[in-house]
Amino acid sequence: MGDNVTEPKNTLSIRDNRTGRDYEVDILDGDVIRAMDLRKIKVEESDFGMMAYDPAFTNTASTFSTVTYIDGGKGILRYRGYPIEQLAEKSSHLEVAYLLLKGELPTETELAEFVSDVTTHTYVHENLKDLLEGFRYDAHTMGMMVSAVSALSTFYPEAKNVRDPAVRWQQIVRLVAKMPTMAAYAYRRLRGFPYVYPENELSYTSNFLNMLFRIEAKNYEKPNPVLERALDVLFILHADHEQNCSTTTMRAIGSSGTDPYSALAGAMAALYGPLHGGANEAVLRMLERIGTLDNVPGFIEGVKAKKERLMGFGHRVYKAYDPRASIIKRTADEVFEVTERNPLLDIALELERIALNEDYFVERNLYPNVDFYSGMIYQAMGFPVEMFPVLFAIPRAVGWLAQWEELLRDPEQRIARPRQIYVGSDVRDYIPIGERG
Ligand code: CMC
């Protein structure tokens, strides 16, 4: 090297212009510095030190993770390195669940054992029905599910022992197995139908469809294999999505050492919001409100004027077409060959066509996300809108649990506790109520 050329170093030099002092902090893999390294930057020795201000954590990594990779700019999604397109085409939800939870694709024996474990844990305690009976007749299924999942912690008190990997695994299997049963029960409760018990010889999604829609034992036809497979593909697509709002909630609650049922109920509550997993329900309600193709241009004008949000569009991470949305669009075509074509599809396609050509959406990189087309498939399959967020939560339980497991194995993780910057009143004396102006 010549005299004037400096060797590249994996460090960042920071000059504090308030003091003229220079600092050097290490750069870790992937353009990352440790936020704690900023703490040494101070004006006075007694100062707290520098922090990063990041509302909504838009530029803060809370963990190293090996579960899911997303490149939002290129529209890439991989679970444990495997492209989502390959998993959706070739795998099954329980195989993907094993992959996410264990880190590797299973052998035939491992998969058979996992499927058998899950299948034999699908029953829930009979008392859970009493819990559901306590809800109002028209209670939203997601509200019932959040309560039912958290109630499971009372049936399995040993789940509190979160430092024991074997205990953790048992709760993971129970949750993956029981989510569809509880979801089906919540649906039957809403409809006022008698509950249908799990049937162990059916597949994960077939059993779920059976518990949901079976009306009488005689002459009952098994769920259509195309619909069974479509639901399995939708489950694969929803199984994990790295550090989103609900996963961050799962990790934050889990970091205090709480049991996985309570943590997962919290994650479900976070998912319920219309900006997250409640968006599929919001999309359907939006499409029904638009009603006809003639109303689409007026609706888009309302979105551009910020009177409305185009639900199912936009994403914090994806600034390209959400790869899950492309797969779901294809799945919709297959489903509509079996069911009736959902008439709302024409409105959705027109919304997408206009939006993808309008400056407002192009400039902001707003593309359809996972929730834009999924609701139309669910509706065509006979699900009421109240079930849409539940259908998101069932497969996402796998991702939440994989991330929770990773958290508990990570020696660097401690109880989650962000900082704040206090901007309220300085100290002041209490004034008795009679003397306040
Ligand atoms: N319709 C109209 N404008 C939008 C939309 C939308 N769906 N999404 C974002 N924008 C605009 C927003 O008004 C803002 O404009 P401006 O720069 O003029 O203020 C700009 O785009 C950036 O939006 P943001 O709200 O700052 O972006 P964010 O990263 O905080 O929010 C989002 C991401 C998903 C919450 C948002 O895009 C949204 O509300 N989408 C609709 C709800 C939805 O479909 N959610 C499902 C997300 S995917 C599945 C999941 O995560 O569960």
Tab-separated table of N, CA and C in Angstrom, residues 78-184:
chain	number	residue	atom	x	y	z
A	78	ARG	N	-37.277	-15.563	2.678
A	78	ARG	CA	-36.777	-16.941	2.850
A	78	ARG	C	-36.945	-17.360	4.296
A	79	TYR	N	-37.350	-18.620	4.497
A	79	TYR	CA	-37.361	-19.198	5.849
A	79	TYR	C	-36.122	-20.076	5.964
A	80	ARG	N	-35.273	-19.790	6.945
A	80	ARG	CA	-34.054	-20.584	7.183
A	80	ARG	C	-33.262	-20.768	5.882
A	81	GLY	N	-33.337	-19.782	4.997
A	81	GLY	CA	-32.575	-19.816	3.745
A	81	GLY	C	-33.356	-20.333	2.551
A	82	TYR	N	-34.486	-20.988	2.780
A	82	TYR	CA	-35.252	-21.555	1.653
A	82	TYR	C	-36.232	-20.526	1.088
A	83	PRO	N	-36.197	-20.278	-0.248
A	83	PRO	CA	-37.106	-19.286	-0.840
A	83	PRO	C	-38.569	-19.651	-0.605
A	84	ILE	N	-39.376	-18.652	-0.284
A	84	ILE	CA	-40.795	-18.882	0.017
A	84	ILE	C	-41.508	-19.516	-1.174
A	85	GLU	N	-41.066	-19.176	-2.389
A	85	GLU	CA	-41.732	-19.732	-3.583
A	85	GLU	C	-41.580	-21.253	-3.610
A	86	GLN	N	-40.363	-21.753	-3.269
A	86	GLN	CA	-40.131	-23.204	-3.284
A	86	GLN	C	-40.911	-23.903	-2.179
A	87	LEU	N	-40.936	-23.268	-1.011
A	87	LEU	CA	-41.669	-23.893	0.104
A	87	LEU	C	-43.160	-23.952	-0.214
A	88	ALA	N	-43.696	-22.853	-0.788
A	88	ALA	CA	-45.134	-22.819	-1.094
A	88	ALA	C	-45.490	-23.865	-2.144
A	89	GLU	N	-44.551	-24.118	-3.061
A	89	GLU	CA	-44.862	-25.073	-4.130
A	89	GLU	C	-44.681	-26.519	-3.682
A	90	LYS	N	-43.609	-26.760	-2.890
A	90	LYS	CA	-43.226	-28.159	-2.662
A	90	LYS	C	-43.459	-28.677	-1.247
A	91	SER	N	-43.657	-27.783	-0.280
A	91	SER	CA	-43.674	-28.253	1.104
A	91	SER	C	-45.101	-28.268	1.671
A	92	SER	N	-45.198	-28.600	2.953
A	92	SER	CA	-46.493	-28.555	3.634
A	92	SER	C	-46.323	-27.667	4.861
A	93	HIS	N	-47.445	-27.217	5.418
A	93	HIS	CA	-47.321	-26.301	6.558
A	93	HIS	C	-46.584	-26.948	7.729
A	94	LEU	N	-46.878	-28.219	8.033
A	94	LEU	CA	-46.201	-28.820	9.192
A	94	LEU	C	-44.717	-29.047	8.929
A	95	GLU	N	-44.346	-29.315	7.666
A	95	GLU	CA	-42.916	-29.440	7.365
A	95	GLU	C	-42.226	-28.071	7.531
A	96	VAL	N	-42.907	-27.021	7.059
A	96	VAL	CA	-42.351	-25.671	7.212
A	96	VAL	C	-42.281	-25.298	8.693
A	97	ALA	N	-43.299	-25.725	9.450
A	97	ALA	CA	-43.289	-25.447	10.890
A	97	ALA	C	-42.057	-26.085	11.528
A	98	TYR	N	-41.775	-27.331	11.154
A	98	TYR	CA	-40.595	-28.025	11.683
A	98	TYR	C	-39.330	-27.251	11.310
A	99	LEU	N	-39.275	-26.833	10.043
A	99	LEU	CA	-38.102	-26.078	9.559
A	99	LEU	C	-37.904	-24.813	10.385
A	100	LEU	N	-38.975	-24.062	10.583
A	100	LEU	CA	-38.853	-22.804	11.324
A	100	LEU	C	-38.480	-23.063	12.784
A	101	LEU	N	-39.075	-24.082	13.364
A	101	LEU	CA	-38.866	-24.331	14.794
A	101	LEU	C	-37.516	-24.973	15.084
A	102	LYS	N	-37.076	-25.867	14.185
A	102	LYS	CA	-35.845	-26.628	14.456
A	102	LYS	C	-34.650	-26.111	13.655
A	103	GLY	N	-34.886	-25.358	12.599
A	103	GLY	CA	-33.766	-24.791	11.848
A	103	GLY	C	-33.401	-25.548	10.589
A	104	GLU	N	-33.817	-26.810	10.479
A	104	GLU	CA	-33.504	-27.638	9.307
A	104	GLU	C	-34.756	-28.348	8.834
A	105	LEU	N	-34.775	-28.712	7.538
A	105	LEU	CA	-35.874	-29.536	7.041
A	105	LEU	C	-35.789	-30.907	7.711
A	106	PRO	N	-36.929	-31.509	8.040
A	106	PRO	CA	-36.889	-32.808	8.728
A	106	PRO	C	-36.573	-33.955	7.782
A	107	THR	N	-36.042	-35.046	8.333
A	107	THR	CA	-35.984	-36.309	7.584
A	107	THR	C	-37.406	-36.866	7.572
A	108	GLU	N	-37.616	-37.957	6.818
A	108	GLU	CA	-38.966	-38.555	6.782
A	108	GLU	C	-39.418	-38.977	8.184
A	109	THR	N	-38.483	-39.591	8.936
A	109	THR	CA	-38.837	-40.058	10.285
A	109	THR	C	-39.150	-38.877	11.187
A	110	GLU	N	-38.307	-37.842	11.113
A	110	GLU	CA	-38.541	-36.672	11.977
A	110	GLU	C	-39.891	-36.026	11.665
A	111	LEU	N	-40.210	-35.942	10.367
A	111	LEU	CA	-41.482	-35.318	9.997
A	111	LEU	C	-42.658	-36.166	10.479
A	112	ALA	N	-42.541	-37.494	10.292
A	112	ALA	CA	-43.634	-38.381	10.719
A	112	ALA	C	-43.864	-38.246	12.223
A	113	GLU	N	-42.765	-38.161	12.967
A	113	GLU	CA	-42.871	-38.051	14.425
A	113	GLU	C	-43.518	-36.712	14.820
A	114	PHE	N	-43.099	-35.639	14.142
A	114	PHE	CA	-43.640	-34.313	14.444
A	114	PHE	C	-45.135	-34.254	14.121
A	115	VAL	N	-45.499	-34.773	12.942
A	115	VAL	CA	-46.915	-34.765	12.534
A	115	VAL	C	-47.732	-35.577	13.545
A	116	SER	N	-47.181	-36.710	13.967
A	116	SER	CA	-47.900	-37.558	14.932
A	116	SER	C	-48.038	-36.824	16.273
A	117	ASP	N	-46.972	-36.155	16.723
A	117	ASP	CA	-47.029	-35.386	17.985
A	117	ASP	C	-48.113	-34.319	17.918
A	118	VAL	N	-48.099	-33.558	16.811
A	118	VAL	CA	-49.061	-32.470	16.664
A	118	VAL	C	-50.479	-33.051	16.618
A	119	THR	N	-50.631	-34.139	15.847
A	119	THR	CA	-51.963	-34.723	15.665
A	119	THR	C	-52.539	-35.231	16.985
A	120	THR	N	-51.675	-35.760	17.840
A	120	THR	CA	-52.200	-36.318	19.095
A	120	THR	C	-52.347	-35.256	20.192
A	121	HIS	N	-52.077	-34.022	19.870
A	121	HIS	CA	-52.292	-32.953	20.867
A	121	HIS	C	-53.375	-31.966	20.439
A	122	THR	N	-54.218	-32.368	19.489
A	122	THR	CA	-55.195	-31.409	18.949
A	122	THR	C	-56.398	-31.194	19.880
A	123	TYR	N	-56.652	-32.131	20.771
A	123	TYR	CA	-57.798	-31.959	21.670
A	123	TYR	C	-57.517	-30.861	22.694
A	124	VAL	N	-58.556	-30.127	23.067
A	124	VAL	CA	-58.404	-29.137	24.148
A	124	VAL	C	-59.282	-29.567	25.323
A	125	HIS	N	-58.943	-29.092	26.501
A	125	HIS	CA	-59.694	-29.426	27.711
A	125	HIS	C	-61.155	-28.998	27.535
A	126	GLU	N	-62.074	-29.831	28.001
A	126	GLU	CA	-63.507	-29.534	27.845
A	126	GLU	C	-63.898	-28.196	28.489
A	127	ASN	N	-63.177	-27.809	29.538
A	127	ASN	CA	-63.496	-26.535	30.207
A	127	ASN	C	-63.367	-25.335	29.282
A	128	LEU	N	-62.569	-25.514	28.234
A	128	LEU	CA	-62.372	-24.397	27.315
A	128	LEU	C	-63.689	-24.011	26.630
A	129	LYS	N	-64.544	-25.006	26.465
A	129	LYS	CA	-65.859	-24.719	25.871
A	129	LYS	C	-66.655	-23.796	26.803
A	130	ASP	N	-66.541	-24.039	28.126
A	130	ASP	CA	-67.269	-23.189	29.081
A	130	ASP	C	-66.779	-21.745	28.968
A	131	LEU	N	-65.463	-21.626	28.774
A	131	LEU	CA	-64.902	-20.278	28.623
A	131	LEU	C	-65.547	-19.583	27.421
A	132	LEU	N	-65.623	-20.303	26.299
A	132	LEU	CA	-66.204	-19.711	25.083
A	132	LEU	C	-67.694	-19.407	25.290
A	133	GLU	N	-68.356	-20.278	26.043
A	133	GLU	CA	-69.787	-20.045	26.282
A	133	GLU	C	-70.026	-18.737	27.031
A	134	GLY	N	-69.014	-18.278	27.781
A	134	GLY	CA	-69.166	-17.050	28.559
A	134	GLY	C	-69.181	-15.787	27.712
A	135	PHE	N	-68.808	-15.898	26.454
A	135	PHE	CA	-68.773	-14.697	25.603
A	135	PHE	C	-70.163	-14.338	25.112
A	136	ARG	N	-70.337	-13.067	24.753
A	136	ARG	CA	-71.595	-12.641	24.120
A	136	ARG	C	-71.818	-13.443	22.849
A	137	TYR	N	-73.069	-13.577	22.437
A	137	TYR	CA	-73.404	-14.441	21.289
A	137	TYR	C	-72.689	-14.014	20.002
A	138	ASP	N	-72.392	-12.696	19.864
A	138	ASP	CA	-71.787	-12.227	18.612
A	138	ASP	C	-70.312	-11.847	18.798
A	139	ALA	N	-69.668	-12.405	19.831
A	139	ALA	CA	-68.264	-12.039	20.111
A	139	ALA	C	-67.371	-12.321	18.898
A	140	HIS	N	-66.434	-11.409	18.632
A	140	HIS	CA	-65.497	-11.569	17.511
A	140	HIS	C	-64.589	-12.764	17.800
A	141	THR	N	-64.370	-13.583	16.772
A	141	THR	CA	-63.605	-14.815	16.984
A	141	THR	C	-62.169	-14.534	17.435
A	142	MET	N	-61.603	-13.407	16.991
A	142	MET	CA	-60.214	-13.124	17.396
A	142	MET	C	-60.165	-12.782	18.891
A	143	GLY	N	-61.177	-12.060	19.374
A	143	GLY	CA	-61.250	-11.761	20.809
A	143	GLY	C	-61.353	-13.047	21.611
A	144	MET	N	-62.165	-13.986	21.128
A	144	MET	CA	-62.310	-15.272	21.829
A	144	MET	C	-60.992	-16.040	21.807
A	145	MET	N	-60.310	-15.996	20.657
A	145	MET	CA	-59.046	-16.739	20.522
A	145	MET	C	-57.969	-16.205	21.468
A	146	VAL	N	-57.869	-14.870	21.559
A	146	VAL	CA	-56.845	-14.278	22.441
A	146	VAL	C	-57.069	-14.782	23.866
A	147	SER	N	-58.334	-14.789	24.292
A	147	SER	CA	-58.638	-15.249	25.658
A	147	SER	C	-58.391	-16.748	25.802
A	148	ALA	N	-58.789	-17.518	24.789
A	148	ALA	CA	-58.641	-18.975	24.887
A	148	ALA	C	-57.162	-19.364	24.958
A	149	VAL	N	-56.335	-18.697	24.144
A	149	VAL	CA	-54.896	-19.028	24.160
A	149	VAL	C	-54.298	-18.679	25.518
A	150	SER	N	-54.651	-17.513	26.047
A	150	SER	CA	-54.058	-17.154	27.336
A	150	SER	C	-54.584	-18.086	28.430
A	151	ALA	N	-55.845	-18.549	28.297
A	151	ALA	CA	-56.401	-19.477	29.298
A	151	ALA	C	-55.634	-20.797	29.325
A	152	LEU	N	-55.021	-21.179	28.200
A	152	LEU	CA	-54.279	-22.456	28.174
A	152	LEU	C	-53.167	-22.482	29.219
A	153	SER	N	-52.642	-21.303	29.579
A	153	SER	CA	-51.547	-21.281	30.567
A	153	SER	C	-52.029	-21.838	31.904
A	154	THR	N	-53.334	-21.708	32.171
A	154	THR	CA	-53.848	-22.212	33.454
A	154	THR	C	-54.003	-23.733	33.433
A	155	PHE	N	-54.097	-24.303	32.230
A	155	PHE	CA	-54.192	-25.774	32.130
A	155	PHE	C	-52.810	-26.430	32.201
A	156	TYR	N	-51.794	-25.679	31.829
A	156	TYR	CA	-50.428	-26.241	31.781
A	156	TYR	C	-49.482	-25.389	32.623
A	157	PRO	N	-49.633	-25.411	33.960
A	157	PRO	CA	-48.805	-24.532	34.801
A	157	PRO	C	-47.313	-24.802	34.658
A	158	GLU	N	-46.947	-26.039	34.235
A	158	GLU	CA	-45.514	-26.359	34.077
A	158	GLU	C	-44.870	-25.529	32.967
A	159	ALA	N	-45.717	-24.907	32.130
A	159	ALA	CA	-45.188	-24.101	31.023
A	159	ALA	C	-44.369	-22.904	31.513
A	160	LYS	N	-44.558	-22.566	32.782
A	160	LYS	CA	-43.791	-21.439	33.358
A	160	LYS	C	-42.298	-21.727	33.379
A	161	ASN	N	-41.957	-23.014	33.319
A	161	ASN	CA	-40.551	-23.397	33.401
A	161	ASN	C	-39.882	-23.183	32.037
A	162	VAL	N	-39.769	-21.927	31.637
A	162	VAL	CA	-39.331	-21.627	30.267
A	162	VAL	C	-37.834	-21.855	30.042
A	163	ARG	N	-37.091	-22.112	31.106
A	163	ARG	CA	-35.649	-22.349	30.926
A	163	ARG	C	-35.367	-23.812	30.588
A	164	ASP	N	-36.392	-24.662	30.596
A	164	ASP	CA	-36.203	-26.082	30.287
A	164	ASP	C	-36.597	-26.352	28.828
A	165	PRO	N	-35.614	-26.695	27.962
A	165	PRO	CA	-35.928	-26.871	26.535
A	165	PRO	C	-36.990	-27.931	26.274
A	166	ALA	N	-37.022	-28.999	27.073
A	166	ALA	CA	-38.013	-30.062	26.836
A	166	ALA	C	-39.421	-29.552	27.155
A	167	VAL	N	-39.538	-28.771	28.231
A	167	VAL	CA	-40.839	-28.191	28.582
A	167	VAL	C	-41.273	-27.226	27.483
A	168	ARG	N	-40.319	-26.439	26.995
A	168	ARG	CA	-40.646	-25.484	25.920
A	168	ARG	C	-41.185	-26.225	24.700
A	169	TRP	N	-40.504	-27.296	24.316
A	169	TRP	CA	-40.907	-28.029	23.110
A	169	TRP	C	-42.326	-28.591	23.264
A	170	GLN	N	-42.619	-29.079	24.481
A	170	GLN	CA	-43.957	-29.644	24.679
A	170	GLN	C	-45.039	-28.570	24.483
A	171	GLN	N	-44.772	-27.366	24.972
A	171	GLN	CA	-45.786	-26.292	24.814
A	171	GLN	C	-45.879	-25.872	23.346
A	172	ILE	N	-44.730	-25.906	22.648
A	172	ILE	CA	-44.732	-25.539	21.225
A	172	ILE	C	-45.638	-26.500	20.457
A	173	VAL	N	-45.453	-27.797	20.702
A	173	VAL	CA	-46.277	-28.807	20.010
A	173	VAL	C	-47.751	-28.597	20.359
A	174	ARG	N	-48.016	-28.372	21.656
A	174	ARG	CA	-49.410	-28.167	22.066
A	174	ARG	C	-50.022	-26.976	21.333
A	175	LEU	N	-49.278	-25.880	21.269
A	175	LEU	CA	-49.846	-24.673	20.649
A	175	LEU	C	-50.087	-24.871	19.155
A	176	VAL	N	-49.102	-25.453	18.458
A	176	VAL	CA	-49.284	-25.689	17.008
A	176	VAL	C	-50.511	-26.586	16.812
A	177	ALA	N	-50.675	-27.576	17.693
A	177	ALA	CA	-51.776	-28.535	17.552
A	177	ALA	C	-53.131	-27.933	17.904
A	178	LYS	N	-53.175	-27.105	18.935
A	178	LYS	CA	-54.473	-26.660	19.472
A	178	LYS	C	-54.994	-25.373	18.837
A	179	MET	N	-54.145	-24.629	18.170
A	179	MET	CA	-54.634	-23.367	17.567
A	179	MET	C	-55.816	-23.615	16.624
A	180	PRO	N	-55.728	-24.599	15.683
A	180	PRO	CA	-56.880	-24.811	14.794
A	180	PRO	C	-58.135	-25.263	15.551
A	181	THR	N	-57.951	-26.090	16.589
A	181	THR	CA	-59.121	-26.565	17.342
A	181	THR	C	-59.825	-25.390	18.015
A	182	MET	N	-59.030	-24.528	18.662
A	182	MET	CA	-59.648	-23.390	19.359
A	182	MET	C	-60.281	-22.420	18.362
A	183	ALA	N	-59.630	-22.258	17.205
A	183	ALA	CA	-60.179	-21.357	16.181
A	183	ALA	C	-61.511	-21.902	15.671
A	184	ALA	N	-61.561	-23.219	15.446
A	184	ALA	CA	-62.805	-23.831	14.966
A	184	ALA	C	-63.897	-23.710	16.024
